[in-house]
PDB file of N, CA and C in Angstrom:
ATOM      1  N   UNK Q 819     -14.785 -10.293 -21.011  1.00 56.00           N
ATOM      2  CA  UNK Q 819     -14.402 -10.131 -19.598  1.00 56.00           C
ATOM      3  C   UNK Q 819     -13.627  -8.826 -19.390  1.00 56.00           C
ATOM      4  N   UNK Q 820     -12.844  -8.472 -20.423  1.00 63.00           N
ATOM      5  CA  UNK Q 820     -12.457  -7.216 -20.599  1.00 63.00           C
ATOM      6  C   UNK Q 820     -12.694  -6.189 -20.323  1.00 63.00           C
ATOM      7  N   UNK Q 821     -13.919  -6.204 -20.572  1.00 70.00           N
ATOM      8  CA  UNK Q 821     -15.157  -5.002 -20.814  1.00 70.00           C
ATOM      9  C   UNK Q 821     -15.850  -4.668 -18.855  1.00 70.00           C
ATOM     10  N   UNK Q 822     -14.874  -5.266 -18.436  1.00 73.00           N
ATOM     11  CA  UNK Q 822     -15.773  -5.028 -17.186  1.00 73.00           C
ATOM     12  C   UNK Q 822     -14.771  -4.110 -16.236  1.00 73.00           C
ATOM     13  N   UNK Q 823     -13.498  -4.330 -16.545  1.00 81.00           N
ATOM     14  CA  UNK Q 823     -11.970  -3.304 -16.002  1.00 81.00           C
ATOM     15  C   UNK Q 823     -12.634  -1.704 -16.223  1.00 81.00           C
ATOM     16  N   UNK Q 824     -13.111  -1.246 -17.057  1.00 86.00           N
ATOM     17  CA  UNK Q 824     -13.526   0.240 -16.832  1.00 86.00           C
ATOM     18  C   UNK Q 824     -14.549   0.539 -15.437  1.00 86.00           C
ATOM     19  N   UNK Q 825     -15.377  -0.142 -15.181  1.00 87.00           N
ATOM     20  CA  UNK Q 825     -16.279  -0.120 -14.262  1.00 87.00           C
ATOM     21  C   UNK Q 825     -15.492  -0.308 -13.161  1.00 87.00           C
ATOM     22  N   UNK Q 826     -14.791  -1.374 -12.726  1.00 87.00           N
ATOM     23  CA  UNK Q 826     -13.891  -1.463 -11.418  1.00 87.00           C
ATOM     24  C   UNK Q 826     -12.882  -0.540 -11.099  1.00 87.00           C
ATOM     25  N   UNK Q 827     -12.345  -0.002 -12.480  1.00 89.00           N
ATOM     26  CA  UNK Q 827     -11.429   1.055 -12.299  1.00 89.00           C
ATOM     27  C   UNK Q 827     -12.325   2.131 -11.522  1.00 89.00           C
ATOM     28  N   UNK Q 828     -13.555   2.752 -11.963  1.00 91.00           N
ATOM     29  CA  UNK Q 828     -13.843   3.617 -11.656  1.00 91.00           C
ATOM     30  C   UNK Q 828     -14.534   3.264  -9.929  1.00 91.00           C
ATOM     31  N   UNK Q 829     -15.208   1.976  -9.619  1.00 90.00           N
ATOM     32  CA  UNK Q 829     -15.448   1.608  -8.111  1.00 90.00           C
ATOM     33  C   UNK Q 829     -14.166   2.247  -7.497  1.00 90.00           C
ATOM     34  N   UNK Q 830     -12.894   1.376  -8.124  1.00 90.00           N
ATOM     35  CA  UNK Q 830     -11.963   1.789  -7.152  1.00 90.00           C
ATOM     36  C   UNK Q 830     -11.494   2.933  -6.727  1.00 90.00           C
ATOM     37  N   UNK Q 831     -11.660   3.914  -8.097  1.00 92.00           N
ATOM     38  CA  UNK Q 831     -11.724   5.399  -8.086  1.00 92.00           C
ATOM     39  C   UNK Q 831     -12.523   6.146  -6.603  1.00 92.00           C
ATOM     40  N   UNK Q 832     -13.703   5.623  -6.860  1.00 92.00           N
ATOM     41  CA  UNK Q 832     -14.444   6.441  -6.209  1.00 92.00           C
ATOM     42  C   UNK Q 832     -14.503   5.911  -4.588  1.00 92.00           C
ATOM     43  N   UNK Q 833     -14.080   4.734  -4.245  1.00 91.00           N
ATOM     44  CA  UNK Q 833     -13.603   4.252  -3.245  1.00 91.00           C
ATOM     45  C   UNK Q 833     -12.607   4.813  -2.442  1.00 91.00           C
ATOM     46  N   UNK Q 834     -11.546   4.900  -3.433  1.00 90.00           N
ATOM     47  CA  UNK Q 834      -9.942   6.031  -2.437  1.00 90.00           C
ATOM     48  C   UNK Q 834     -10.476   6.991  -2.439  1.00 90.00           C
ATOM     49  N   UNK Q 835     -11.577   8.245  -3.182  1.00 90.00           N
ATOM     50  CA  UNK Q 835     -11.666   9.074  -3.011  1.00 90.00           C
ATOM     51  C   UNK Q 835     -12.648   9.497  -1.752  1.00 90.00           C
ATOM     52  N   UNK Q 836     -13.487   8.078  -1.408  1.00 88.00           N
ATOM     53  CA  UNK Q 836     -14.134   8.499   0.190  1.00 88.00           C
ATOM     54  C   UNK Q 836     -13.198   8.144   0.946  1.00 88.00           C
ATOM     55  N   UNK Q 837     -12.236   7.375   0.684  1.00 87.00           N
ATOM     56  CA  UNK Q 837     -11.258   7.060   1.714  1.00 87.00           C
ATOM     57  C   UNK Q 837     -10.409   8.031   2.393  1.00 87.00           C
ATOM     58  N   UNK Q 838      -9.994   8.544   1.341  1.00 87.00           N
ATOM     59  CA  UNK Q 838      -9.354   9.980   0.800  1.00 87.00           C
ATOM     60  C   UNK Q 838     -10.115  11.522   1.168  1.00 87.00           C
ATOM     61  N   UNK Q 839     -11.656  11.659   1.347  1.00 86.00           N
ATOM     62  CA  UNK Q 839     -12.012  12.562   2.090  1.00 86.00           C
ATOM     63  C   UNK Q 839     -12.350  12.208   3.281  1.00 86.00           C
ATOM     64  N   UNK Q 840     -12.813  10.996   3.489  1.00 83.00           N
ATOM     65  CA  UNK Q 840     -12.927  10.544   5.755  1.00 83.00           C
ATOM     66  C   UNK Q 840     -11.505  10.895   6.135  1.00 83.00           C
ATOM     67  N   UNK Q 841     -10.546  10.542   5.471  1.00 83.00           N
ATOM     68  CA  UNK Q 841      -8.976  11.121   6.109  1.00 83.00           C
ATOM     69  C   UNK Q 841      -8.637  12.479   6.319  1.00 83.00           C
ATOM     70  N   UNK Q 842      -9.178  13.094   5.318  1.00 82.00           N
ATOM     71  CA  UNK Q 842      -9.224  14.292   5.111  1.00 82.00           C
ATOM     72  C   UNK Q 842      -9.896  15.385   6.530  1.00 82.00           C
ATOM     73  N   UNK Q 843     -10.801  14.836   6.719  1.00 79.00           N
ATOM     74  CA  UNK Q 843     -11.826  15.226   7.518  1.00 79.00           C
ATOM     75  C   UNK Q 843     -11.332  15.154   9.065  1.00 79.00           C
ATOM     76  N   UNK Q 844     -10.984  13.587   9.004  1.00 76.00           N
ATOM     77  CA  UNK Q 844     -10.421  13.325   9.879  1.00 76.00           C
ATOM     78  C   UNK Q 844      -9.688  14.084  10.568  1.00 76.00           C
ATOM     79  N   UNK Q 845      -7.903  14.184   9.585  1.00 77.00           N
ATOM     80  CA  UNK Q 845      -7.220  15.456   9.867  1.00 77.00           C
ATOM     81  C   UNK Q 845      -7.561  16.808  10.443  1.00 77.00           C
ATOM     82  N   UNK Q 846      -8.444  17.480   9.389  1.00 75.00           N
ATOM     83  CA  UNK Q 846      -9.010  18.727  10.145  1.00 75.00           C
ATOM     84  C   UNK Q 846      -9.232  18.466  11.588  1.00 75.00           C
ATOM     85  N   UNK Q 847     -10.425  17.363  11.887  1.00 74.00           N
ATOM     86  CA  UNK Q 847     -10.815  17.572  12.759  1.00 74.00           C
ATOM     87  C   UNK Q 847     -10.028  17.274  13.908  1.00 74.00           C
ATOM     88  N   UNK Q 848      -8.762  16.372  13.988  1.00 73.00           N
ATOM     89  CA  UNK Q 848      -8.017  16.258  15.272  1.00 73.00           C
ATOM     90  C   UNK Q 848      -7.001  17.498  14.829  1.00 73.00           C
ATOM     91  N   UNK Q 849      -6.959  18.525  13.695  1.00 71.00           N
ATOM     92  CA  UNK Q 849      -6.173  19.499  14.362  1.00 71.00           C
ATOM     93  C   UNK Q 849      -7.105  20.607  14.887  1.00 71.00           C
ATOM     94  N   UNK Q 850      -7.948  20.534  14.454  1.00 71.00           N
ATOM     95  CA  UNK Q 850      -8.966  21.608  15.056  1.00 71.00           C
ATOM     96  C   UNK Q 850      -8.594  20.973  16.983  1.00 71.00           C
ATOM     97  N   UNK Q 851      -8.966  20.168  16.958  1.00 74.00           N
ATOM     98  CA  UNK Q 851      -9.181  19.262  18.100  1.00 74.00           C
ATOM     99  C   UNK Q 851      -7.918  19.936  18.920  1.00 74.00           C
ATOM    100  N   UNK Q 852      -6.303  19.688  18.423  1.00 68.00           N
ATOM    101  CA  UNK Q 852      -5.142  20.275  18.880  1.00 68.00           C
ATOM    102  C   UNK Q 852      -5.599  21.721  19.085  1.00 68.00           C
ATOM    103  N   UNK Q 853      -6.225  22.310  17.820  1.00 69.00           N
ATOM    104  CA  UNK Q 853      -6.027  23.786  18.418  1.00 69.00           C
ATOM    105  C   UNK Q 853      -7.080  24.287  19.389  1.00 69.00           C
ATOM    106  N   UNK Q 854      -7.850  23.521  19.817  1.00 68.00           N
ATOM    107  CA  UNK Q 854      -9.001  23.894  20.912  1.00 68.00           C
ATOM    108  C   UNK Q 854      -7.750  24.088  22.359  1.00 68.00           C
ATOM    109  N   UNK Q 855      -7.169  22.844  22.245  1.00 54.00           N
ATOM    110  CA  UNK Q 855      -6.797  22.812  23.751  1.00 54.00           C
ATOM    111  C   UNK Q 855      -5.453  23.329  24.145  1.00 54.00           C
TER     112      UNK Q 855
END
């Protein structure tokens, strides 16, 4: 059962890291958004 923690580690990995660039994106885009207006 052990043997299965490397694999979830890495789901979870790669999970915050789309989480982690939609936020990202996000950001830009409502300051872009601020600096339009």
């Amino acid at each position: 059962k052990y043997e299965d923690f490397p694999a979830l580690t890495r789901l979870v990995k790669e999970l915050y890291l789309i989480i982690e660039e939609k936020e990202m994106t996000f950001t830009k885009f409502t300051r872009f958004e601020i600096m339009e207006i």
